[in-house]
Coordinates of C-alpha atoms and ligand atoms in Angstrom, one line a residue:
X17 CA 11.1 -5.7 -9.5
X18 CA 10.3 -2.7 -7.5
X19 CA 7.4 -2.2 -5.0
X20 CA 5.5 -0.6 -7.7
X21 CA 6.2 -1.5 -11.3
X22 CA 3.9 -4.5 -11.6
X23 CA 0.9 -3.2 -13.5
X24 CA -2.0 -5.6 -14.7
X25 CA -0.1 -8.5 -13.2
X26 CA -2.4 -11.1 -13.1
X27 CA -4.4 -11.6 -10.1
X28 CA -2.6 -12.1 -7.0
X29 CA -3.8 -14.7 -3.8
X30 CA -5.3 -13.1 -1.4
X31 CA -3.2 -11.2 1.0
X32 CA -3.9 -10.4 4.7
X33 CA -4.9 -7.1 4.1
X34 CA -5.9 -4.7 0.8
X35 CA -5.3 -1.2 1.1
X36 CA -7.3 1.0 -1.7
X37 CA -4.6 3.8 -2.6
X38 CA -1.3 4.4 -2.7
X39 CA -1.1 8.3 -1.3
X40 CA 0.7 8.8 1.9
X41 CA -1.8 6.9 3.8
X42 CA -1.9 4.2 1.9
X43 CA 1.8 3.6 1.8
X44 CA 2.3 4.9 5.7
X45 CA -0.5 2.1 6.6
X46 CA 1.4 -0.5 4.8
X47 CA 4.4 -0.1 5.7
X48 CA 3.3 -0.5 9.2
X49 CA 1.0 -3.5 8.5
X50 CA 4.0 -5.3 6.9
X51 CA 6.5 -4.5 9.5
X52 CA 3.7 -6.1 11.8
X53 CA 4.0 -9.4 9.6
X54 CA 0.9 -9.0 7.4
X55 CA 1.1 -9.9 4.0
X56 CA -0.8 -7.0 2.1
X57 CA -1.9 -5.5 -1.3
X58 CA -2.1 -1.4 -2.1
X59 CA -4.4 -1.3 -5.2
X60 CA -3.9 1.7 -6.8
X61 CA -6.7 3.3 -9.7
X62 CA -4.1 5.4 -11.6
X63 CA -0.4 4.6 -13.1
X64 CA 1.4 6.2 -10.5
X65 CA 2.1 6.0 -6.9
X66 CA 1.7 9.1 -4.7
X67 CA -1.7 10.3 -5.0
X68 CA -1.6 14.3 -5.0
X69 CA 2.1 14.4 -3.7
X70 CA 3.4 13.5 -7.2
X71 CA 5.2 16.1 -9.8
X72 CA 5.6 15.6 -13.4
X73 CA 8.2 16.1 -15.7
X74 CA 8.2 18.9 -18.8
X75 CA 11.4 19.5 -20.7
X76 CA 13.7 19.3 -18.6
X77 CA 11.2 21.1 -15.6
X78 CA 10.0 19.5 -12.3
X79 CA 6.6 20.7 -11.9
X80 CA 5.2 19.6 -8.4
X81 CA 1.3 19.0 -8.1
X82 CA 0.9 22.3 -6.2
X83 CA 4.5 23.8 -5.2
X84 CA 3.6 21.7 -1.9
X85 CA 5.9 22.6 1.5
X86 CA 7.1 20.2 3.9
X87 CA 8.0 21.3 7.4
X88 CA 10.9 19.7 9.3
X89 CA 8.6 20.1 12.8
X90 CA 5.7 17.4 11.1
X91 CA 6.3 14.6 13.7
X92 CA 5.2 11.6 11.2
X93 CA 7.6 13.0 8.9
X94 CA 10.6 12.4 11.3
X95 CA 9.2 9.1 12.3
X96 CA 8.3 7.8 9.1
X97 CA 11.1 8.6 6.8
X98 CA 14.7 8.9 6.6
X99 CA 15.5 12.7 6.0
X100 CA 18.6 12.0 5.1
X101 CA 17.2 9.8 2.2
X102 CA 14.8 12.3 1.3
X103 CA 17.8 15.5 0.8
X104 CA 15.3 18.5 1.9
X105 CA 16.2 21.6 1.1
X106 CA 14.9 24.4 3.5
X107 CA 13.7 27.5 1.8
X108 CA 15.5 31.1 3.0
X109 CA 14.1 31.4 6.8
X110 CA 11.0 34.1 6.7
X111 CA 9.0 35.3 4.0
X112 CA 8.4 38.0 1.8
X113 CA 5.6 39.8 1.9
X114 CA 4.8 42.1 -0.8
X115 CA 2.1 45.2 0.3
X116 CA 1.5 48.2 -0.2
X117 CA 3.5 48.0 -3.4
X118 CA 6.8 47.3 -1.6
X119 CA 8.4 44.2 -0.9
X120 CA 10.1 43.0 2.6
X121 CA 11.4 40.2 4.5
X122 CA 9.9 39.2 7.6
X123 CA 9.6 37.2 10.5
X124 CA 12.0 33.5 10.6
X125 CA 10.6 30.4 11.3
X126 CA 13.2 29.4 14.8
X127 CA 13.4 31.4 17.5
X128 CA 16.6 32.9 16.9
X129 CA 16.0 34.1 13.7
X130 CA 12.5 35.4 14.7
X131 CA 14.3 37.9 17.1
X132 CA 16.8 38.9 14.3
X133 CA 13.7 39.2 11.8
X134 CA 11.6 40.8 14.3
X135 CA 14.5 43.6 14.7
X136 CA 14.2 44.5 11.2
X137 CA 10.9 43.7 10.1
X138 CA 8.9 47.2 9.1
X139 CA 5.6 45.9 10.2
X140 CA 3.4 48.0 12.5
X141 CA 5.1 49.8 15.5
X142 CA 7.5 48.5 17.5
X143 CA 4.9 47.4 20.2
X144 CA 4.0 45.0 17.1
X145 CA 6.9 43.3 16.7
X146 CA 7.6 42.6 20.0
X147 CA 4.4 41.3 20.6
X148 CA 4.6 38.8 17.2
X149 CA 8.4 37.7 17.7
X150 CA 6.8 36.9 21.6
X151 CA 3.2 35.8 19.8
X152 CA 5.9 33.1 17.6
X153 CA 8.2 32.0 20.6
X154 CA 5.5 31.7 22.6
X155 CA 3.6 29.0 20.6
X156 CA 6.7 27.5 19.4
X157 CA 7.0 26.4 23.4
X158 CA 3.5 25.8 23.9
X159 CA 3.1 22.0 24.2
X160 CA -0.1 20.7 21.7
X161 CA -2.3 19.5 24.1
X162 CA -2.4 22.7 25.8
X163 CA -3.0 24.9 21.6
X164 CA -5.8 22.1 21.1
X165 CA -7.8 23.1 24.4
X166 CA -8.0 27.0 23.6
X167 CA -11.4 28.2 22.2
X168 CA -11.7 27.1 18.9
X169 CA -13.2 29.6 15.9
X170 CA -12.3 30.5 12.7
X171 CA -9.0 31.6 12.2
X172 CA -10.0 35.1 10.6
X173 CA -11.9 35.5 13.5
X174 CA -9.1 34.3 15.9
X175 CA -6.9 37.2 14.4
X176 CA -9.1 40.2 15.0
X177 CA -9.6 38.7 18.4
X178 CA -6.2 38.1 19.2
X179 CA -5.0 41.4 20.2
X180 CA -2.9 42.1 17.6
X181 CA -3.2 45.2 14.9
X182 CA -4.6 45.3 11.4
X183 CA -0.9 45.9 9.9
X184 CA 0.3 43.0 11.5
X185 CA -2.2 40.3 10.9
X186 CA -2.7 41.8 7.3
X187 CA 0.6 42.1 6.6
X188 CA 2.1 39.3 8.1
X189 CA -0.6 36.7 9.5
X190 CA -3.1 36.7 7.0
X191 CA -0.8 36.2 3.8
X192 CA 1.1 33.4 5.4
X193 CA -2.1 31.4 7.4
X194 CA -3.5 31.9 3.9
X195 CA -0.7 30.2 1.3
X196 CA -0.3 27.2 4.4
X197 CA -3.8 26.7 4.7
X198 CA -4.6 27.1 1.0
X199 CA -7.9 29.1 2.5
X200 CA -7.9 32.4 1.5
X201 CA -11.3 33.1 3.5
X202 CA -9.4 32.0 6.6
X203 CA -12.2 29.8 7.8
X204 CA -10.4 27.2 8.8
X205 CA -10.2 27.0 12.6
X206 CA -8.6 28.6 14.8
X207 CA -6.4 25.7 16.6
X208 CA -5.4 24.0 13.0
X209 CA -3.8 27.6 12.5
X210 CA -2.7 28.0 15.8
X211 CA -0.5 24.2 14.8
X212 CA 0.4 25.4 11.4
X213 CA 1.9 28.7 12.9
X214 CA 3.8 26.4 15.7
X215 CA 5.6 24.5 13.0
X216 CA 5.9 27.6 11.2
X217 CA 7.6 28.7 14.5
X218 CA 9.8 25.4 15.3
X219 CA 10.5 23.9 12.0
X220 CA 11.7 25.0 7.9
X221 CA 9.6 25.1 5.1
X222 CA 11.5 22.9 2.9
X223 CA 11.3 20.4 -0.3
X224 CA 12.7 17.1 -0.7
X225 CA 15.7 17.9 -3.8
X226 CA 14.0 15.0 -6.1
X227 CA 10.9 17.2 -5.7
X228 CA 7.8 16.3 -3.8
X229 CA 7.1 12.8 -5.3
X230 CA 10.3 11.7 -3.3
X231 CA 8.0 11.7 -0.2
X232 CA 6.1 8.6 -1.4
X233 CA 8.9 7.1 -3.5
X234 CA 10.9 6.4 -0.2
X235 CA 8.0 4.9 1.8
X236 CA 7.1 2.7 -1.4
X237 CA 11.0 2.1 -2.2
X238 CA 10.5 0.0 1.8
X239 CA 7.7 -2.5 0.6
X240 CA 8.5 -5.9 -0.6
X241 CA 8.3 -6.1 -4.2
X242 CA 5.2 -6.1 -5.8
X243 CA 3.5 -5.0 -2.6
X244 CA 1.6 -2.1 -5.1
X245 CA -0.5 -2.9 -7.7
X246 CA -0.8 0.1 -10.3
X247 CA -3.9 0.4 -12.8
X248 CA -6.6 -1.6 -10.2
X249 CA -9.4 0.4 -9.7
X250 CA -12.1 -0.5 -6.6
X251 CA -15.1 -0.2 -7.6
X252 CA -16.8 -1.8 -4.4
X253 CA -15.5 -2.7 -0.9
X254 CA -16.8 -4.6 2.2
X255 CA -15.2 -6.3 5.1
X256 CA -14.2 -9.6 3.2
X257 CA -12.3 -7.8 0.1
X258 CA -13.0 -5.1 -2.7
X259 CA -14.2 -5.7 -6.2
X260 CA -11.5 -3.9 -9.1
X261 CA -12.0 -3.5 -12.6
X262 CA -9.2 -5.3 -13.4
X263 CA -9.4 -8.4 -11.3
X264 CA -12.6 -9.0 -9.9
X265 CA -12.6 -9.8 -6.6
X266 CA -9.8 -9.7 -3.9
X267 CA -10.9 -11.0 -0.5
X268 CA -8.7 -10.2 2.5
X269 CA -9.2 -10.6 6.5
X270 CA -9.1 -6.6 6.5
X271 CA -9.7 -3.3 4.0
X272 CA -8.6 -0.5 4.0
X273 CA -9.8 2.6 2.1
X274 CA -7.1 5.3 1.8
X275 CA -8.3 7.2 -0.9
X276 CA -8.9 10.9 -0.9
X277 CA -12.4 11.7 0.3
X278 CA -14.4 11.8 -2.5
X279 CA -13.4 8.2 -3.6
X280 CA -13.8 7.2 -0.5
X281 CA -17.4 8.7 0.2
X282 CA -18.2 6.9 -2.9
X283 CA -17.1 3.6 -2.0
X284 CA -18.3 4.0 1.5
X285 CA -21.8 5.6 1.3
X286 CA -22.6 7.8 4.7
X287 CA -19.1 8.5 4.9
X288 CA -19.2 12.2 5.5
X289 CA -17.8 14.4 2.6
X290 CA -15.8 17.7 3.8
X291 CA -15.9 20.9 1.6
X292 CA -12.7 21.4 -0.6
X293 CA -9.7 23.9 -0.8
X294 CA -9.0 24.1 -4.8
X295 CA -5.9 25.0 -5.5
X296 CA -4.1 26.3 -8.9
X297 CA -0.3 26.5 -9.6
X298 CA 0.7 28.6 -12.6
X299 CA 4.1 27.7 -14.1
X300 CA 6.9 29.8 -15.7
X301 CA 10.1 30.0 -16.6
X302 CA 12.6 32.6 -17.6
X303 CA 16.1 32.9 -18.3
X304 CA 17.9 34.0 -14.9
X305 CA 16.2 33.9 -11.6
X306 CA 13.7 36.6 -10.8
X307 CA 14.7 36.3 -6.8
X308 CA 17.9 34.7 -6.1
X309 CA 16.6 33.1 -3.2
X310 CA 14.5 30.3 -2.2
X311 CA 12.1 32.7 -0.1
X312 CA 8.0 32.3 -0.1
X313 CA 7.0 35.8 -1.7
X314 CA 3.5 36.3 0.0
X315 CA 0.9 38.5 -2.0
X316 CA -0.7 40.2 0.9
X317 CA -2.7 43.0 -1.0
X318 CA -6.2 41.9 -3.0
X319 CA -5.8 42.7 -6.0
X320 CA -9.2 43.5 -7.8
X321 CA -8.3 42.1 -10.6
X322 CA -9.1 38.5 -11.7
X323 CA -6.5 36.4 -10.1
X324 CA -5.6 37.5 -6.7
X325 CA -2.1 35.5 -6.2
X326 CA -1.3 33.8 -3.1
X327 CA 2.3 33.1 -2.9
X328 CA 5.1 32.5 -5.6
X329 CA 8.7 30.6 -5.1
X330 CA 11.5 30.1 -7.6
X331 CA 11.4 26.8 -7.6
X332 CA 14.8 26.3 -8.9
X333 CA 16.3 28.3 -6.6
X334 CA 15.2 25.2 -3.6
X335 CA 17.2 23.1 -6.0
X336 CA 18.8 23.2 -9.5
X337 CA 17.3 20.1 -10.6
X338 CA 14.1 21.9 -11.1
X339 CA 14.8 23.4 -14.4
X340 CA 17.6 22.9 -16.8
X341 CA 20.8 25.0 -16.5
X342 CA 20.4 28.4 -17.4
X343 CA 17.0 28.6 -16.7
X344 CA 14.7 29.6 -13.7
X345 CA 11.1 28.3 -12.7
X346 CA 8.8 29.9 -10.8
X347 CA 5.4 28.0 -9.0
X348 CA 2.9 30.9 -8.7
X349 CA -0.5 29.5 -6.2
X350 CA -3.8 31.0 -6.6
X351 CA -6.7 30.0 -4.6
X352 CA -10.1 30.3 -4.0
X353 CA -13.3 28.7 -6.0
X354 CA -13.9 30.3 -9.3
X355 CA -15.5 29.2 -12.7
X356 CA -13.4 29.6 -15.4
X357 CA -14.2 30.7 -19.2
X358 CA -14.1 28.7 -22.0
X359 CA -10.3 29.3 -21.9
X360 CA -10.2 27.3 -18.2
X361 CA -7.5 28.2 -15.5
X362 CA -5.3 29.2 -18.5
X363 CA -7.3 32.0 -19.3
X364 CA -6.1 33.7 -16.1
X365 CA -2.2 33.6 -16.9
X366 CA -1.9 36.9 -17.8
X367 CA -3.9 38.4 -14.9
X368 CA -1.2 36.4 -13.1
X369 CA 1.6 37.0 -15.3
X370 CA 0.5 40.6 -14.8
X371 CA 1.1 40.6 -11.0
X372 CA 4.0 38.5 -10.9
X373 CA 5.5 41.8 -12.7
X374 CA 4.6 43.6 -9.7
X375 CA 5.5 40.9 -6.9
X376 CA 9.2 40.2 -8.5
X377 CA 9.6 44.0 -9.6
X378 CA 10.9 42.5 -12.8
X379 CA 9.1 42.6 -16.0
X380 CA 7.4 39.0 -16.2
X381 CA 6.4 39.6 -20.0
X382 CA 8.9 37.5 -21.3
X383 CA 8.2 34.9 -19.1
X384 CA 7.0 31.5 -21.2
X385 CA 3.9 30.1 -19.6
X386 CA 5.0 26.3 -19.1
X387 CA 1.8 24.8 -17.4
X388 CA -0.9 25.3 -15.3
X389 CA -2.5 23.0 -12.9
X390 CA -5.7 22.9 -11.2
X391 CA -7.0 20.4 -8.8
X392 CA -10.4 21.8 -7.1
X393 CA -10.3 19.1 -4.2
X394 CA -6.7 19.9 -3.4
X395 CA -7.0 20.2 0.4
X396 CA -10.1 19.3 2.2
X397 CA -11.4 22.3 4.5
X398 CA -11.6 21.9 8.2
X399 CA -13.7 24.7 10.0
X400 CA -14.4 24.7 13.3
X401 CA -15.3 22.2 15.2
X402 CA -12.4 20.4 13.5
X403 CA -11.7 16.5 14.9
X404 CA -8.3 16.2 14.6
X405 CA -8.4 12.2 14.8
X406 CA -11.5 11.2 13.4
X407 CA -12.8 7.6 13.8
X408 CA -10.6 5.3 11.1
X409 CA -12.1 2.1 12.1
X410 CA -15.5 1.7 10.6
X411 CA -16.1 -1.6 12.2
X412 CA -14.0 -5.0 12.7
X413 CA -12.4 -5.7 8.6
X414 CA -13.4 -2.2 7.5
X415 CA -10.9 0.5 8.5
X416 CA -10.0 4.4 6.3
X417 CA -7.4 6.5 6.5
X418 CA -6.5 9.6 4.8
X419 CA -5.8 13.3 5.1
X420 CA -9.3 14.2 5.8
X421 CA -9.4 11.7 9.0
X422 CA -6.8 14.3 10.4
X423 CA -5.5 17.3 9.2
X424 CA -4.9 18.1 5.5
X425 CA -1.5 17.7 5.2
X426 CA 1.1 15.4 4.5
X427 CA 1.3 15.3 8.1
X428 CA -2.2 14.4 8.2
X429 CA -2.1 11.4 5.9
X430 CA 1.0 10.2 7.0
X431 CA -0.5 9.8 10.7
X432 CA -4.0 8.6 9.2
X433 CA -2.6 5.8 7.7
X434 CA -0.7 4.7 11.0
X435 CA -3.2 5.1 12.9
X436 CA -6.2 2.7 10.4
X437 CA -2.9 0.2 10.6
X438 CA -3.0 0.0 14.2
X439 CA -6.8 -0.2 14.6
X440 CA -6.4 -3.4 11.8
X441 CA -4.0 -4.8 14.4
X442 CA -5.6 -4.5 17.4
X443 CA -9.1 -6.4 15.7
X444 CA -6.7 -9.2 14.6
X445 CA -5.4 -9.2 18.0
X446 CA -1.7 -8.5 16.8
X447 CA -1.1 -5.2 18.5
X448 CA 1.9 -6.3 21.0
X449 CA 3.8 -4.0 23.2
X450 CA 5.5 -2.2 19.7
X451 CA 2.0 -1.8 18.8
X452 CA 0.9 -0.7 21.9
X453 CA 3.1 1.9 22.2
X454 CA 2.6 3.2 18.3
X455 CA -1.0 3.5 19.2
X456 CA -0.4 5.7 22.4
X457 CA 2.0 7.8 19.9
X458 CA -0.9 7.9 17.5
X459 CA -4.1 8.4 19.7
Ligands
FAD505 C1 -2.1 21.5 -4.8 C2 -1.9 20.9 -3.5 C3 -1.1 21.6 -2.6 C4 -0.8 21.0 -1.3 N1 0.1 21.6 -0.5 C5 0.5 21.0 0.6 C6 1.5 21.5 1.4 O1 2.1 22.5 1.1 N2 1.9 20.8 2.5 C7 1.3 19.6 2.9 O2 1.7 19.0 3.9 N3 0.3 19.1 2.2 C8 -0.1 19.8 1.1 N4 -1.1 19.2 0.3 C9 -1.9 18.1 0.8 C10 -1.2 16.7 0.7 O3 -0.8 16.6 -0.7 C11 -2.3 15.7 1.0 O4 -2.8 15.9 2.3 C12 -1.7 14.3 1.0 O5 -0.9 14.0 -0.2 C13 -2.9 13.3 1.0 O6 -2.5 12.0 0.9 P1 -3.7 10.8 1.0 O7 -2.9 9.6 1.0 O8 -4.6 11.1 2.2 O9 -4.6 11.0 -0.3 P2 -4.2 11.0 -1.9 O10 -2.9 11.6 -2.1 O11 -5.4 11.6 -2.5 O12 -4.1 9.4 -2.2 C14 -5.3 8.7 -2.5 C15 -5.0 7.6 -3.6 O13 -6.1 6.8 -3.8 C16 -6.2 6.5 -5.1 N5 -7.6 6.1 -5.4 C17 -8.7 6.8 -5.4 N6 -9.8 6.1 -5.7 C18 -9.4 4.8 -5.9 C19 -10.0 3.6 -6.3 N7 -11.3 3.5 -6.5 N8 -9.3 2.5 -6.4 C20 -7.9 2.5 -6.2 N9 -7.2 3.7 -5.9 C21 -8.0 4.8 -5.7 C22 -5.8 7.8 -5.8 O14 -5.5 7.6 -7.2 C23 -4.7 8.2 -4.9 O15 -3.4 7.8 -5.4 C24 -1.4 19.8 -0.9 C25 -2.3 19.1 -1.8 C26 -2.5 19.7 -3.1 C27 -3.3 18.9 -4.1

């Protein structure tokens, strides 16, 4: 028995604690409940561990909810998990930005390679690129406490205020921020971008080689068996237990909501509920690769047509294993709110398919159109003010976690859900000096 293959079991006693999800916050909180000697439950609605950070299969293709990037600078992500386990693959360092109707590479993400890129990079004058390759080093140095105390506004503001010219944020800053952020207004504030473009700065953009569902497999694959329960949805919780569909009630001494925040402002009226970043990922594939590289191609020109693209990747060029042999596929992001016609996000592949043309330089007409995905509360906005740690203790026996108590990221969740843990430890008086200290790491 694995951690998570015990659906519809019958009803189990009642553990220590209940955690309602099993996303990264979920699983981060119970790993770290358990290693604290807890005995607990993750309840899980649908069939699948992994919340949005989950990919599924298509003949023979690995499509990822999202094309979703880790970076090797997110701290929880070097605490929580062995990278070794998890094989990333970086993607090439830089990007490529494509404007003006030409394409070229620009800036690296670590400081030697931002001097090299830098060099080269035919963005603005040279004035320019010294003052981003300095802009990038600098903030790759600057310690977090000190990013978080600048004055915080919205990050499209931030960059006409920063000093910088109109070539150089539009052709470099705004593009990237954009595709990281999945905000294509740029509303999101200032110091969330000014920690994005630090870990831009320090770390790789990378992808686990089993795709981005690895990320919660190996936090599950560390549970006791039958730790996860899939196919129990919560309909109600409270401080004694939740009630589920499935089995009635399960009381616990503690619960813990980790669901995304609409579930979660559900279950927990007053709760507040943040606006949402959608997010939709065409899928193609063709025979060859389009860009024999793993390099973010950035979209930095608005198209007035009806699907401005974000940002593209050959998938299969991060690792084989995405397609089968022969064959390339290609994750093409749009973003931004928009209502569909009666054809729904599909009606829109051949606007994209259309651009993707002009982005790869190649003709895309052959392409075939695998899938399309769209999730319209992919990433919860945070304009400023943003609260980087909100409260995840509701009161003694209640506790919630989640990307949208921190920052909307894997990052986010990851810290979330270590942070509710230790709040549940310290009200059942078990945070000792190991607990102690992880709650100075996470405060
Ligand atoms: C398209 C897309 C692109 C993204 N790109 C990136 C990226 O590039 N980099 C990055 O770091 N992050 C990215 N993110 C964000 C990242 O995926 C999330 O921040 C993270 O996965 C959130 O984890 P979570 O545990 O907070 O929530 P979720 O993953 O939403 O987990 C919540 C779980 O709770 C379950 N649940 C809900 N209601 C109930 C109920 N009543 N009973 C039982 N279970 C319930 C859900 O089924 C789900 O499994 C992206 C997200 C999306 C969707």
């Amino acid at each position: 028995m694995t951690a998570y293959d015990i659906t519809r079991r019958s009803r189990p006693a009642d553990p220590d604690v209940v955690v309602v999800g099993a996303g990264l916050a979920g699983l981060a909180a119970a790993r770290a409940l358990i290693a604290a000697g807890l005995d607990v439950q993750v309840v899980e609605a649908t069939e699948r561990i992994g919340g949005r950070m989950a990919d599924h299969q298509l003949d023979g293709y690995r499509l990822d909810h999202g094309g979703q990037l880790l970076n090797t600078d997110f701290p929880e992500l070097i605490r929580r998990l062995d990278l070794d386990s998890l094989e990333l693959r970086a993607l090439a360092p830089g990007v490529q930005v494509h404007s003006a109707g030409r394409r070229y590479r620009t800036v690296g993400p670590q400081p030697p390679a931002i001097r090299q890129a830098t060099a080269r990079a035919p963005l603005g004058g040279s004035l320019d690129k010294a003052r981003l390759g300095s802009a990038l080093s600098r903030l790759a140095a600057t310690p977090v406490p000190r990013l978080l105390a600048r004055p915080e506004t919205t990050t499209a503001r931030a960059l006409s205020e920063r000093g910088l010219s109109p070539r150089m944020v539009d052709g470099f800053l705004r593009p990237l921020l954009t595709a990281l952020l999945s905000d294509p207004a740029l509303g999101t504030s200032s110091r969330v971008a000014d920690l994005v473009l630090r870990g831009y700065a320090r770390g790789r953009l990378c992808l686990p080689a089993a795709g981005t569902a690895a990320v919660p497999g190996r936090l599950a694959d560390a549970l006791p068996p039958g730790t996860v329960r899939l196919g129990v949805r919560v309909t109600s919780i409270g401080a004694g237990g939740v009630l589920t569909e499935e089995h009635g009630r399960i009381g616990a001494r503690a619960v813990l909501l980790a669901t995304d925040a609409r579930s979660a402002a559900e279950l927990l009226p007053g709760l507040r509920l943040p606006d949402f970043h959608p997010v939709t990922t065409y899928y193609h594939s063709t025979a060859g690769s389009p860009l024999a590289e793993a390099v973010l191609l950035l979209d930095a020109e608005r198209p007035s047509g009806a699907a401005p693209v974000s940002h593209s990747l050959v998938l299969s060029e991060v690792h084989p294993s995405y397609a089968p042999a022969g064959r390339s596929l290609v994750a093409t992001t749009v973003l931004g709110r928009r209502s569909f016609d009666a054809g729904g996000p599909a009606g829109l592949e051949p606007a994209v398919r259309a651009r993707l043309t002009e982005l790869y330089g190649v003709s895309a007409r052959e392409w075939e159109f695998l899938s399309v995905r769209h999730l319209p509360d992919a990433v919860p906005a945070m304009p400023p003010p943003h609260n980087f740690r909100r409260p995840v203790r509701v009161l003694a026996g209640l506790y919630v976690c989640g990307d949208h108590r921190d920052t909307s990221s894997a990052q986010g969740a990851l810290l979330s859900g270590r942070r509710a843990a230790q709040a549940v430890l310290r009200d059942l008086g078990m945070a000792g000096d190991a607990g102690s200290r992880e709650a100075r790491e996470a405060a």
